[in-house]
Every structure is written in structure tokens, then in C-alpha cells.
């Protein structure tokens, strides 16, 4: 009958779909013997240090451990790192592990997952200790949302006293560190204890997978909520001996909005009290051996900057034209030059490559949108970027002085960038040195033609003669 083949196909498709779901789901044979979380709220960039002791209580080995995040955490998640540890204290060693996002369709309440891949499968009865670091941005809510110049900034932090995990957790503790001892209120989930600027939730006993116990902490945080809404960095390579960097910033104070009038007299006379959550200076950590540094905005050059250089680093401390309070914005530009030999190299296969640092040079800053444009010399071919994390890439063409076919531009774009993204990246390309002669030959040809034209003009007789 016709129905029998269709029935077989339907059954086969069902078992295939079921197999995919089982293989993509977290292993229920794993359990967490002990979990310890330490949440650092000293900055507007939240760092969470998670220590997990994972045991395989099943019969088959597994090489994956899943991490679960609530939808709110996943939306503001900037970095997830993991390492396997052995030993204790000073003798402890760390082995970095690969961490990737995982699509699991049956996660409850929109839970998002990341999967940690172990170097060797975890056999029956074996355990492993994992150290996880994840970083959250835009996760502190100012309350009140508006403050005057003389008020301190208070914020809310929302989380769970119990670790959200797809596994059974036998014992766990959560520590929350605030910038100061001023904690207005916090949710009590017994046992809970506060000592100075630290809150401790737990230790808690056995909890089933996906357990959740919401907590709310209301505390003082007057650190600078410096957020770069957009940063465009242009790295222009010249094989004649230099690299020119141009950085365009759109900066905002993302804390509680300022209300009322601003008094500069009060701000200067009551320094540290008036405008406690504002900031008037920023620190940019630049590469060593910078030269030709400039700092300007739409009005023109700004002289309130100080450059400190040595053989290892360069630091540019600068002030915007006015201090930034909550909701205030500033747009400015920083530019500098670098020696070519410090950042451009040749690979064994003959390709040239730029080795530079990704991320934003401003300390303790979140970048909502970072665009890096690497402008290669005219005549460069086959550009390719090597970056240790996911970014959006595409190619453009830029025309500069005396260009004929234009310069290839490798564009790298990423959102939600934090200081932990300040990692070296490379851009490889092929280049024939003959193209370095194009512009000098063009200039020489123009001068020769002008000279020939002037000689011809001087020898021309254009006077009117009588016949």
C-alpha cells in the first residue's frame, strides 16, 4: 500500500529529529558538585567569576558542559571564557577551553546556552573543575533615573541567588561585591549575609535544573559610566614607513540623567562631592613610540591633554571641553602616527600582515558599536583578517591622493565591546613592491610634462608680423 512507505518515512523523520534534539541538549548525566559565583559590581562593566566542579554520574563519557543564561543576561553578554584547572592556590594551572554559543530548542523561558568543549571526554565517575568568566554590560539600572549635581548615583542590580544551570547542583554560594558599603537594600534569600561591601547568598543545598531565585540589590555606584556609542578607527598603512591612526568617538555618560542647572563654581570648589558620578577626564592607552598626537572636536584643537610615553606603552590623559554628567554627550577625534616596522611584518609565505590590537584604547569603557577600517596600500590583493572572536567583515575601496584604482579597506565591525576584547588581530594581504613606484613615477611624469610644456611655450613665437 502507498501508506506504508509514507509511514516509514514519517517514523524515520521522527527518530532523526528526536536524535538531533537529544544530541544538542545538555547531558543529564552531569551534575555540579559545587558552584561558587563571585559578582564584581565595582564598575558599570560587571564581571562574574564562576567556579564549577562538574562530575559525570552517567555511564557514557561526555566532552561538553553547558552554561545557561537568562534572556536578560544573554542580551548584555559581552565575553564568555572558560578554563580547566588543576592544583591549588599558587600551584594551580589553567588550560583554556573553547566556548561557543549553542542552539537548544527546549530551553525553558527563553534560556540561552553556551557550550564548553573539554580537551578530553569526562568518563563515568570522573570530575573536573572549571573556571568561567563572563562579562555583562548595560546591566545596572540607575534609580532614581535623574539626580541633581549634589546627589550620589544609586543603581539596581538584578540576578538570582541560585545559579541558573541545566544540571542538578548539589551545593552553591554566591558573593556580590559592591563599590562601597552603602547598600540601600537587598533581597534576602536565607541564608544571606552582608559584611561591609560584600553580600553572600548561601551556601544552598541541592537544587534541581533550571532553579531560579530572583534577587535585587540597590546600592551606590559613583564610578564613571563611560559608554562609546560608536567608535570608528581608521588604520592607514603606508609602505613608506608609517601607520596613521584616526579614531572618531561618540561618547555618552550612561548613568542617571542630570537634572537641574550645572554650577561650575560648585563643581570646582566641592570636588569629589559635587558631581560625584560625573567624569571630566579619560585615559587612552596607546601603543609605544607614538608621534604626531592630536586631539580635537568640532570646534577645533583641545589643549587639555597630557601624553606620557616610554618603551613599553603610551598613555594619553585628556579632558573633554566640559565634564560629563548623566545623559551628556561628547564627540571628538584622536589621531596619532606609529612606526611601520613595529606593526607590519612578512609571513613565511611572502604575504604582508598587520599585527594590531583590537578594541578601544579608553580604560573601563563599553563600546556599543566598534568599526575598524584597515586601509591597505594601493595594489594590495587578497586581504584576509584573523581575529580570535566573531566580527562582521566586508571590503570597501578608498581613494586618496594620486590613487588610480583605489585602496582596499578591510572593515571589521563588532558590537558590545569591552576591555577584554583588546586582543591582537592580523590582516594579511599580498603586495607587489613595484606599486610603490607608481606615485613617484606619476609625480615625475607630471613635472616632466610641465617642464616640457613650459620649454615649448618659451620657444613659441606668437607675435604678429607684417607681411
CSV table of C-alpha atoms in Angstrom, one decimal:
chain,number,residue,atom,x,y,z
A,1,UNK,CA,0.0,0.0,0.0
A,2,UNK,CA,1.0,3.6,-0.5
A,3,UNK,CA,0.6,4.5,3.2
A,4,UNK,CA,3.3,2.0,4.3
A,5,UNK,CA,6.3,3.9,2.7
A,6,UNK,CA,4.9,7.2,3.9
A,7,UNK,CA,4.5,5.8,7.5
A,8,UNK,CA,8.1,4.5,7.4
A,9,UNK,CA,9.4,7.9,6.2
A,10,UNK,CA,7.4,9.7,9.0
A,11,UNK,CA,8.8,7.3,11.6
A,12,UNK,CA,12.3,7.7,10.3
A,13,UNK,CA,12.0,11.5,10.3
A,14,UNK,CA,10.6,11.5,13.9
A,15,UNK,CA,13.5,9.4,15.2
A,16,UNK,CA,16.0,11.6,13.3
A,17,UNK,CA,14.5,14.8,14.8
A,18,UNK,CA,14.5,13.2,18.3
A,19,UNK,CA,18.1,12.2,17.8
A,20,UNK,CA,19.1,15.8,16.9
A,21,UNK,CA,17.3,17.1,20.0
A,22,UNK,CA,19.0,14.6,22.3
A,23,UNK,CA,22.4,15.3,20.9
A,24,UNK,CA,22.0,19.0,21.2
A,25,UNK,CA,20.6,19.0,24.7
A,26,UNK,CA,22.8,19.2,27.8
A,27,UNK,CA,23.8,15.8,29.2
A,28,UNK,CA,21.5,14.9,32.1
A,29,UNK,CA,24.3,12.6,33.4
A,30,UNK,CA,26.3,15.5,34.5
A,31,UNK,CA,25.9,17.2,37.9
A,32,UNK,CA,27.6,20.1,39.6
A,33,UNK,CA,29.1,19.1,43.0
A,34,UNK,CA,29.9,22.6,44.0
A,35,UNK,CA,29.4,26.0,42.4
A,36,UNK,CA,30.8,29.4,43.5
A,37,UNK,CA,30.0,32.7,41.9
A,38,UNK,CA,31.7,36.0,42.6
A,39,UNK,CA,30.0,39.0,41.0
A,40,UNK,CA,32.1,42.2,40.8
A,41,UNK,CA,29.9,45.3,40.7
A,42,UNK,CA,32.7,47.9,41.2
A,43,UNK,CA,32.3,49.2,37.7
A,44,UNK,CA,29.5,49.5,35.2
A,45,UNK,CA,31.2,46.6,33.5
A,46,UNK,CA,30.0,43.6,35.5
A,47,UNK,CA,32.5,40.7,35.8
A,48,UNK,CA,31.3,37.3,37.1
A,49,UNK,CA,33.8,34.6,38.2
A,50,UNK,CA,32.2,31.2,38.3
A,51,UNK,CA,33.9,28.1,39.7
A,52,UNK,CA,32.3,24.8,38.9
A,53,UNK,CA,33.2,21.3,40.0
A,54,UNK,CA,31.4,19.0,37.5
A,55,UNK,CA,31.0,15.3,37.8
A,56,UNK,CA,29.9,12.7,35.3
A,57,UNK,CA,27.4,10.4,37.1
A,58,UNK,CA,26.3,8.6,34.0
A,59,UNK,CA,27.6,5.6,32.2
A,60,UNK,CA,28.9,7.2,28.9
A,61,UNK,CA,31.7,9.8,28.6
A,62,UNK,CA,30.9,13.3,27.6
A,63,UNK,CA,33.1,16.1,26.3
A,64,UNK,CA,30.7,19.1,26.6
A,65,UNK,CA,29.5,21.2,29.6
A,66,UNK,CA,26.7,23.7,29.0
A,67,UNK,CA,26.2,27.1,30.6
A,68,UNK,CA,22.8,28.6,30.9
A,69,UNK,CA,21.9,32.4,30.8
A,70,UNK,CA,18.6,34.2,31.3
A,71,UNK,CA,17.4,36.2,28.3
A,72,UNK,CA,18.3,39.5,30.0
A,73,UNK,CA,21.9,38.2,30.7
A,74,UNK,CA,22.3,36.9,27.1
A,75,UNK,CA,21.2,40.3,25.7
A,76,UNK,CA,24.0,42.1,27.5
A,77,UNK,CA,26.7,39.3,27.4
A,78,UNK,CA,30.0,40.6,26.1
A,79,UNK,CA,32.5,37.9,26.9
A,80,UNK,CA,32.4,34.2,28.0
A,81,UNK,CA,35.7,32.5,28.8
A,82,UNK,CA,36.4,29.1,30.4
A,83,UNK,CA,39.4,27.1,31.6
A,84,UNK,CA,40.0,23.8,33.2
A,85,UNK,CA,42.1,24.0,36.4
A,86,UNK,CA,44.3,21.6,38.3
A,87,UNK,CA,46.2,22.0,41.5
A,88,UNK,CA,45.6,24.5,44.3
A,89,UNK,CA,46.5,28.1,45.0
A,90,UNK,CA,49.9,29.1,43.8
A,91,UNK,CA,50.4,25.7,42.0
A,92,UNK,CA,47.1,26.0,40.2
A,93,UNK,CA,47.3,25.7,36.4
A,94,UNK,CA,44.8,26.9,33.8
A,95,UNK,CA,44.1,25.3,30.4
A,96,UNK,CA,41.9,27.5,28.2
A,97,UNK,CA,38.8,25.7,26.7
A,98,UNK,CA,36.8,26.5,23.6
A,99,UNK,CA,33.4,28.2,24.4
A,100,UNK,CA,30.7,28.7,21.8
A,101,UNK,CA,27.0,29.6,21.7
A,102,UNK,CA,24.7,26.7,21.4
A,103,UNK,CA,21.2,26.5,20.0
A,104,UNK,CA,19.0,24.3,22.2
A,105,UNK,CA,15.3,24.5,21.3
A,106,UNK,CA,13.9,23.1,24.6
A,107,UNK,CA,15.5,25.6,26.9
A,108,UNK,CA,12.8,26.9,29.4
A,109,UNK,CA,11.7,30.5,29.4
A,110,UNK,CA,14.0,31.6,26.6
A,111,UNK,CA,17.2,30.4,28.3
A,112,UNK,CA,20.3,30.9,26.2
A,113,UNK,CA,23.2,28.4,26.2
A,114,UNK,CA,26.9,28.3,25.7
A,115,UNK,CA,28.8,25.0,25.4
A,116,UNK,CA,32.3,24.4,26.9
A,117,UNK,CA,34.3,21.8,24.9
A,118,UNK,CA,36.6,19.7,27.1
A,119,UNK,CA,40.0,18.6,25.9
A,120,UNK,CA,39.4,15.0,26.9
A,121,UNK,CA,36.0,13.4,27.5
A,122,UNK,CA,34.8,13.1,31.1
A,123,UNK,CA,34.3,9.4,31.9
A,124,UNK,CA,32.0,7.8,34.3
A,125,UNK,CA,32.7,8.9,37.9
A,126,UNK,CA,35.3,11.5,36.9
A,127,UNK,CA,35.1,15.2,37.9
A,128,UNK,CA,36.7,18.4,36.6
A,129,UNK,CA,37.0,21.9,37.9
A,130,UNK,CA,36.1,24.7,35.5
A,131,UNK,CA,36.8,28.4,35.9
A,132,UNK,CA,34.4,30.6,33.9
A,133,UNK,CA,34.5,34.4,33.4
A,134,UNK,CA,31.6,36.2,31.8
A,135,UNK,CA,31.1,39.9,31.4
A,136,UNK,CA,27.9,41.9,31.3
A,137,UNK,CA,27.3,45.4,30.1
A,138,UNK,CA,24.3,47.8,30.5
A,139,UNK,CA,23.1,45.6,33.4
A,140,UNK,CA,22.9,48.3,36.1
A,141,UNK,CA,19.7,50.4,36.2
A,142,UNK,CA,20.0,53.9,37.7
A,143,UNK,CA,17.4,54.5,40.4
A,144,UNK,CA,16.4,57.3,40.7
A,145,UNK,CA,16.8,57.8,37.0
A,146,UNK,CA,17.5,61.5,37.5
A,147,UNK,CA,19.8,63.1,40.1
A,148,UNK,CA,21.0,66.6,40.8
A,149,UNK,CA,24.6,67.7,40.8
A,150,UNK,CA,25.0,67.2,44.6
A,151,UNK,CA,23.4,63.7,44.7
A,152,UNK,CA,25.2,60.3,44.6
A,153,UNK,CA,24.2,57.8,42.0
A,154,UNK,CA,22.2,54.7,43.1
A,155,UNK,CA,21.7,51.7,40.8
A,156,UNK,CA,19.7,48.4,40.8
A,157,UNK,CA,21.3,45.0,40.0
A,158,UNK,CA,19.1,42.1,39.2
A,159,UNK,CA,20.2,38.4,39.3
A,160,UNK,CA,19.5,35.1,41.0
A,161,UNK,CA,20.7,33.8,44.4
A,162,UNK,CA,20.7,30.4,42.8
A,163,UNK,CA,22.8,29.5,39.8
A,164,UNK,CA,20.8,29.0,36.6
A,165,UNK,CA,22.1,25.7,35.3
A,166,UNK,CA,20.8,22.8,33.1
A,167,UNK,CA,22.3,20.4,35.7
A,168,UNK,CA,21.5,19.3,39.2
A,169,UNK,CA,23.5,21.5,41.7
A,170,UNK,CA,24.4,19.9,45.0
A,171,UNK,CA,25.9,22.9,46.7
A,172,UNK,CA,26.4,26.5,45.8
A,173,UNK,CA,27.3,30.0,47.1
A,174,UNK,CA,27.1,33.5,45.5
A,175,UNK,CA,29.1,36.5,46.5
A,176,UNK,CA,28.3,40.0,45.4
A,177,UNK,CA,30.9,42.8,45.7
A,178,UNK,CA,29.7,46.4,45.6
A,179,UNK,CA,31.9,49.5,45.2
A,180,UNK,CA,31.1,50.8,48.7
A,181,UNK,CA,29.4,49.8,51.9
A,182,UNK,CA,26.4,51.9,51.1
A,183,UNK,CA,23.8,49.3,50.2
A,184,UNK,CA,20.3,50.7,50.4
A,185,UNK,CA,18.5,47.4,50.2
A,186,UNK,CA,18.9,43.8,49.0
A,187,UNK,CA,16.6,40.8,48.7
A,188,UNK,CA,17.1,38.3,51.5
A,189,UNK,CA,17.1,34.6,50.5
A,190,UNK,CA,18.1,32.7,53.6
A,191,UNK,CA,20.9,32.1,54.3
A,192,UNK,CA,22.0,35.6,53.3
A,193,UNK,CA,24.6,37.8,55.0
A,194,UNK,CA,26.1,41.2,54.4
A,195,UNK,CA,29.6,42.2,55.6
A,196,UNK,CA,30.7,45.7,54.6
A,197,UNK,CA,30.6,45.9,50.8
A,198,UNK,CA,30.0,42.2,50.2
A,199,UNK,CA,26.8,40.2,50.1
A,200,UNK,CA,26.8,36.4,50.5
A,201,UNK,CA,23.9,34.2,49.4
A,202,UNK,CA,24.3,30.6,50.6
A,203,UNK,CA,25.6,28.1,50.9
A,204,UNK,CA,22.5,26.4,49.5
A,205,UNK,CA,21.9,22.7,49.3
A,206,UNK,CA,20.5,20.5,46.4
A,207,UNK,CA,18.7,22.3,43.6
A,208,UNK,CA,17.1,20.9,40.5
A,209,UNK,CA,18.0,22.0,37.0
A,210,UNK,CA,16.9,25.5,35.9
A,211,UNK,CA,16.1,26.6,39.5
A,212,UNK,CA,15.9,30.4,39.9
A,213,UNK,CA,15.5,32.7,42.8
A,214,UNK,CA,15.5,36.4,41.8
A,215,UNK,CA,17.3,39.0,43.9
A,216,UNK,CA,17.5,42.8,43.7
A,217,UNK,CA,20.4,44.8,45.1
A,218,UNK,CA,20.1,48.6,45.4
A,219,UNK,CA,23.5,50.3,46.0
A,220,UNK,CA,25.7,53.3,45.4
A,221,UNK,CA,27.9,53.4,42.4
A,222,UNK,CA,29.6,56.6,41.5
A,223,UNK,CA,32.1,55.2,39.0
A,224,UNK,CA,32.2,56.7,35.5
A,225,UNK,CA,29.5,55.1,33.3
A,226,UNK,CA,31.5,55.9,30.1
A,227,UNK,CA,29.9,54.4,27.0
A,228,UNK,CA,31.1,55.0,23.5
A,229,UNK,CA,28.0,54.8,21.3
A,230,UNK,CA,30.2,54.5,18.2
A,231,UNK,CA,33.9,54.4,17.6
A,232,UNK,CA,35.3,54.4,14.1
A,233,UNK,CA,39.1,53.7,14.0
A,234,UNK,CA,40.9,54.0,10.7
A,235,UNK,CA,44.3,52.4,10.4
A,236,UNK,CA,46.1,53.6,7.2
A,237,UNK,CA,49.2,51.7,6.2
A,238,UNK,CA,51.9,53.4,4.1
A,239,UNK,CA,54.9,51.2,3.0
A,240,UNK,CA,57.0,54.4,3.0
A,241,UNK,CA,57.4,54.0,6.8
A,242,UNK,CA,54.4,54.9,8.9
A,243,UNK,CA,51.0,54.0,10.1
A,244,UNK,CA,48.4,56.7,10.6
A,245,UNK,CA,45.6,56.1,13.2
A,246,UNK,CA,42.4,58.2,13.3
A,247,UNK,CA,39.7,57.5,15.9
A,248,UNK,CA,36.3,59.2,15.9
A,249,UNK,CA,34.4,58.9,19.2
A,250,UNK,CA,30.7,59.4,20.2
A,251,UNK,CA,30.8,59.3,24.0
A,252,UNK,CA,27.9,59.4,26.4
A,253,UNK,CA,27.6,59.2,30.2
A,254,UNK,CA,25.1,56.3,30.6
A,255,UNK,CA,24.4,56.8,34.3
A,256,UNK,CA,21.5,58.6,36.0
A,257,UNK,CA,20.5,61.7,34.0
A,258,UNK,CA,21.5,65.1,35.3
A,259,UNK,CA,18.6,67.3,36.4
A,260,UNK,CA,18.6,71.0,37.3
A,261,UNK,CA,21.3,73.5,36.4
A,262,UNK,CA,25.0,72.9,36.3
A,263,UNK,CA,27.2,75.1,38.6
A,264,UNK,CA,30.8,75.1,37.6
A,265,UNK,CA,31.8,77.0,40.7
A,266,UNK,CA,30.2,74.4,43.0
A,267,UNK,CA,31.8,71.6,40.8
A,268,UNK,CA,35.3,73.1,41.3
A,269,UNK,CA,35.1,74.1,44.9
A,270,UNK,CA,33.4,70.9,46.2
A,271,UNK,CA,35.5,68.4,44.1
A,272,UNK,CA,34.6,64.8,44.9
A,273,UNK,CA,31.2,65.7,46.4
A,274,UNK,CA,29.6,67.8,43.7
A,275,UNK,CA,29.0,65.7,40.6
A,276,UNK,CA,30.4,62.5,42.3
A,277,UNK,CA,29.2,60.3,39.4
A,278,UNK,CA,30.4,62.6,36.6
A,279,UNK,CA,33.8,62.4,34.9
A,280,UNK,CA,36.0,65.1,33.4
A,281,UNK,CA,39.0,63.2,32.1
A,282,UNK,CA,39.7,59.9,30.3
A,283,UNK,CA,42.7,57.8,29.9
A,284,UNK,CA,43.7,56.3,26.5
A,285,UNK,CA,46.3,53.5,26.5
A,286,UNK,CA,48.1,53.8,23.2
A,287,UNK,CA,50.9,51.7,21.6
A,288,UNK,CA,54.6,52.7,22.4
A,289,UNK,CA,56.5,55.1,20.2
A,290,UNK,CA,53.5,57.2,19.1
A,291,UNK,CA,54.2,60.5,17.5
A,292,UNK,CA,52.2,63.4,16.0
A,293,UNK,CA,49.4,63.0,18.5
A,294,UNK,CA,46.4,65.4,18.2
A,295,UNK,CA,43.1,65.7,20.0
A,296,UNK,CA,40.2,67.8,18.7
A,297,UNK,CA,36.5,68.2,18.3
A,298,UNK,CA,34.1,70.0,16.0
A,299,UNK,CA,35.2,73.4,17.3
A,300,UNK,CA,38.9,72.7,16.9
A,301,UNK,CA,42.0,71.5,18.8
A,302,UNK,CA,41.7,70.8,22.5
A,303,UNK,CA,44.9,71.6,24.6
A,304,UNK,CA,43.8,69.8,27.8
A,305,UNK,CA,45.7,66.6,27.3
A,306,UNK,CA,48.9,65.1,28.6
A,307,UNK,CA,50.9,62.4,26.8
A,308,UNK,CA,53.3,60.0,28.8
A,309,UNK,CA,55.4,57.7,26.7
A,310,UNK,CA,58.1,55.1,27.4
A,311,UNK,CA,59.4,51.9,25.6
A,312,UNK,CA,56.5,49.8,26.7
A,313,UNK,CA,53.4,52.0,26.5
A,314,UNK,CA,52.0,55.4,25.8
A,315,UNK,CA,49.2,57.0,27.9
A,316,UNK,CA,47.1,59.9,26.8
A,317,UNK,CA,45.1,61.6,29.5
A,318,UNK,CA,42.7,64.1,28.1
A,319,UNK,CA,39.7,66.2,29.1
A,320,UNK,CA,36.6,67.0,27.0
A,321,UNK,CA,35.6,70.6,26.8
A,322,UNK,CA,33.2,70.1,29.7
A,323,UNK,CA,32.7,67.5,32.4
A,324,UNK,CA,30.2,64.8,31.5
A,325,UNK,CA,27.1,64.2,33.7
A,326,UNK,CA,24.4,61.6,33.2
A,327,UNK,CA,22.9,61.8,29.7
A,328,UNK,CA,25.5,64.3,28.4
A,329,UNK,CA,27.4,63.5,25.2
A,330,UNK,CA,30.7,64.5,23.6
A,331,UNK,CA,32.1,63.9,20.1
A,332,UNK,CA,35.8,64.1,19.5
A,333,UNK,CA,38.7,62.8,17.4
A,334,UNK,CA,42.1,61.4,18.4
A,335,UNK,CA,44.9,60.8,15.9
A,336,UNK,CA,48.5,59.7,16.0
A,337,UNK,CA,51.2,58.1,14.0
A,338,UNK,CA,53.2,54.9,14.5
A,339,UNK,CA,56.4,53.5,13.1
A,340,UNK,CA,55.7,50.9,10.4
A,341,UNK,CA,58.3,48.3,11.5
A,342,UNK,CA,56.6,47.8,14.8
A,343,UNK,CA,53.3,46.6,13.4
A,344,UNK,CA,53.9,45.4,9.8
A,345,UNK,CA,55.6,42.0,9.2
A,346,UNK,CA,56.1,39.4,6.4
A,347,UNK,CA,54.8,35.9,6.8
A,348,UNK,CA,56.7,32.8,5.6
A,349,UNK,CA,54.5,32.5,2.5
A,350,UNK,CA,55.5,36.0,1.4
A,351,UNK,CA,52.4,37.8,2.5
A,352,UNK,CA,52.5,41.1,4.5
A,353,UNK,CA,50.4,41.3,7.6
A,354,UNK,CA,49.4,44.0,10.1
A,355,UNK,CA,49.5,43.0,13.8
A,356,UNK,CA,47.5,45.4,15.8
A,357,UNK,CA,45.3,45.5,18.9
A,358,UNK,CA,41.5,45.2,18.6
A,359,UNK,CA,39.1,47.0,21.0
A,360,UNK,CA,39.0,50.5,22.4
A,361,UNK,CA,42.0,52.2,24.0
A,362,UNK,CA,39.9,54.0,26.6
A,363,UNK,CA,40.1,52.4,30.0
A,364,UNK,CA,36.9,51.0,31.6
A,365,UNK,CA,34.8,51.8,28.6
A,366,UNK,CA,32.0,50.0,26.9
A,367,UNK,CA,31.7,50.4,23.1
A,368,UNK,CA,28.2,49.8,21.7
A,369,UNK,CA,29.5,49.8,18.1
A,370,UNK,CA,33.1,49.5,17.1
A,371,UNK,CA,34.2,49.9,13.4
A,372,UNK,CA,37.8,49.2,12.5
A,373,UNK,CA,38.9,50.1,9.0
A,374,UNK,CA,42.3,48.9,7.8
A,375,UNK,CA,43.3,50.9,4.8
A,376,UNK,CA,45.8,48.9,2.8
A,377,UNK,CA,48.3,50.4,0.2
A,378,UNK,CA,47.1,50.7,-3.4
A,379,UNK,CA,47.8,47.5,-5.3
A,380,UNK,CA,47.2,45.2,-2.3
A,381,UNK,CA,45.3,42.0,-3.1
A,382,UNK,CA,43.6,39.1,-1.3
A,383,UNK,CA,43.1,40.8,2.1
A,384,UNK,CA,42.1,38.5,5.0
A,385,UNK,CA,41.6,39.1,8.7
A,386,UNK,CA,42.4,36.8,11.5
A,387,UNK,CA,40.5,37.6,14.7
A,388,UNK,CA,40.1,35.4,17.9
A,389,UNK,CA,36.4,36.2,18.1
A,390,UNK,CA,33.4,36.7,15.9
A,391,UNK,CA,33.1,40.0,14.0
A,392,UNK,CA,31.3,41.2,10.9
A,393,UNK,CA,33.7,41.7,7.9
A,394,UNK,CA,33.4,43.3,4.5
A,395,UNK,CA,35.6,45.1,1.9
A,396,UNK,CA,35.5,48.7,0.7
A,397,UNK,CA,37.6,50.9,-1.5
A,398,UNK,CA,39.1,54.3,-0.6
A,399,UNK,CA,40.5,56.8,-2.9
A,400,UNK,CA,43.3,59.1,-1.7
A,401,UNK,CA,45.8,61.5,-3.4
A,402,UNK,CA,47.2,60.2,-6.7
A,403,UNK,CA,45.3,56.9,-6.4
A,404,UNK,CA,44.2,55.2,-9.7
A,405,UNK,CA,42.4,52.0,-8.7
A,406,UNK,CA,41.8,52.9,-5.0
A,407,UNK,CA,43.0,51.3,-1.8
A,408,UNK,CA,41.4,48.1,-0.4
A,409,UNK,CA,39.8,48.7,3.0
A,410,UNK,CA,39.1,45.7,5.4
A,411,UNK,CA,36.2,46.7,7.6
A,412,UNK,CA,35.7,44.9,10.9
A,413,UNK,CA,32.6,45.6,12.9
A,414,UNK,CA,31.6,44.4,16.4
A,415,UNK,CA,29.0,45.4,19.0
A,416,UNK,CA,29.2,45.3,22.8
A,417,UNK,CA,33.0,45.7,23.1
A,418,UNK,CA,34.7,45.7,26.5
A,419,UNK,CA,38.4,46.0,27.5
A,420,UNK,CA,38.7,42.2,27.4
A,421,UNK,CA,38.5,42.5,23.6
A,422,UNK,CA,41.8,44.3,23.5
A,423,UNK,CA,43.5,41.4,21.8
A,424,UNK,CA,45.9,41.4,18.9
A,425,UNK,CA,44.5,40.7,15.4
A,426,UNK,CA,46.1,40.3,12.0
A,427,UNK,CA,45.2,41.4,8.5
A,428,UNK,CA,47.1,39.5,5.7
A,429,UNK,CA,47.5,40.7,2.1
A,430,UNK,CA,49.6,40.3,-1.0
A,431,UNK,CA,51.6,43.3,-2.2
A,432,UNK,CA,54.0,43.7,-5.1
A,433,UNK,CA,56.7,46.3,-4.3
A,434,UNK,CA,56.5,47.7,-7.9
A,435,UNK,CA,53.4,49.5,-6.9
A,436,UNK,CA,55.4,51.7,-4.5
A,437,UNK,CA,56.9,53.3,-7.6
A,438,UNK,CA,53.5,54.3,-9.1
A,439,UNK,CA,53.1,57.6,-7.3
A,440,UNK,CA,56.7,58.8,-7.6
A,441,UNK,CA,56.6,58.0,-11.3
A,442,UNK,CA,53.3,59.8,-11.7
A,443,UNK,CA,54.7,62.9,-10.0
A,444,UNK,CA,57.9,62.7,-12.0
A,445,UNK,CA,55.8,62.4,-15.2
A,446,UNK,CA,53.6,65.4,-14.3
A,447,UNK,CA,56.7,67.5,-13.5
A,448,UNK,CA,58.3,66.4,-16.8
A,449,UNK,CA,55.2,67.3,-18.8
A,450,UNK,CA,55.0,70.7,-17.1
A,451,UNK,CA,58.7,71.3,-17.8
A,452,UNK,CA,58.3,70.2,-21.5
A,453,UNK,CA,55.2,72.4,-21.8
A,454,UNK,CA,57.0,75.5,-20.3
A,455,UNK,CA,60.0,74.9,-22.7
A,456,UNK,CA,57.7,74.6,-25.7
A,457,UNK,CA,55.9,77.8,-24.6
A,458,UNK,CA,59.1,79.8,-24.3
A,459,UNK,CA,60.2,78.8,-27.8
A,460,UNK,CA,56.9,79.6,-29.4
A,461,UNK,CA,56.7,82.9,-31.4
A,462,UNK,CA,53.2,84.1,-31.2
A,463,UNK,CA,53.9,87.8,-32.2
A,464,UNK,CA,52.0,89.4,-35.1
A,465,UNK,CA,54.3,90.2,-38.0
A,466,UNK,CA,53.7,92.4,-41.0
A,467,UNK,CA,53.7,90.6,-44.4
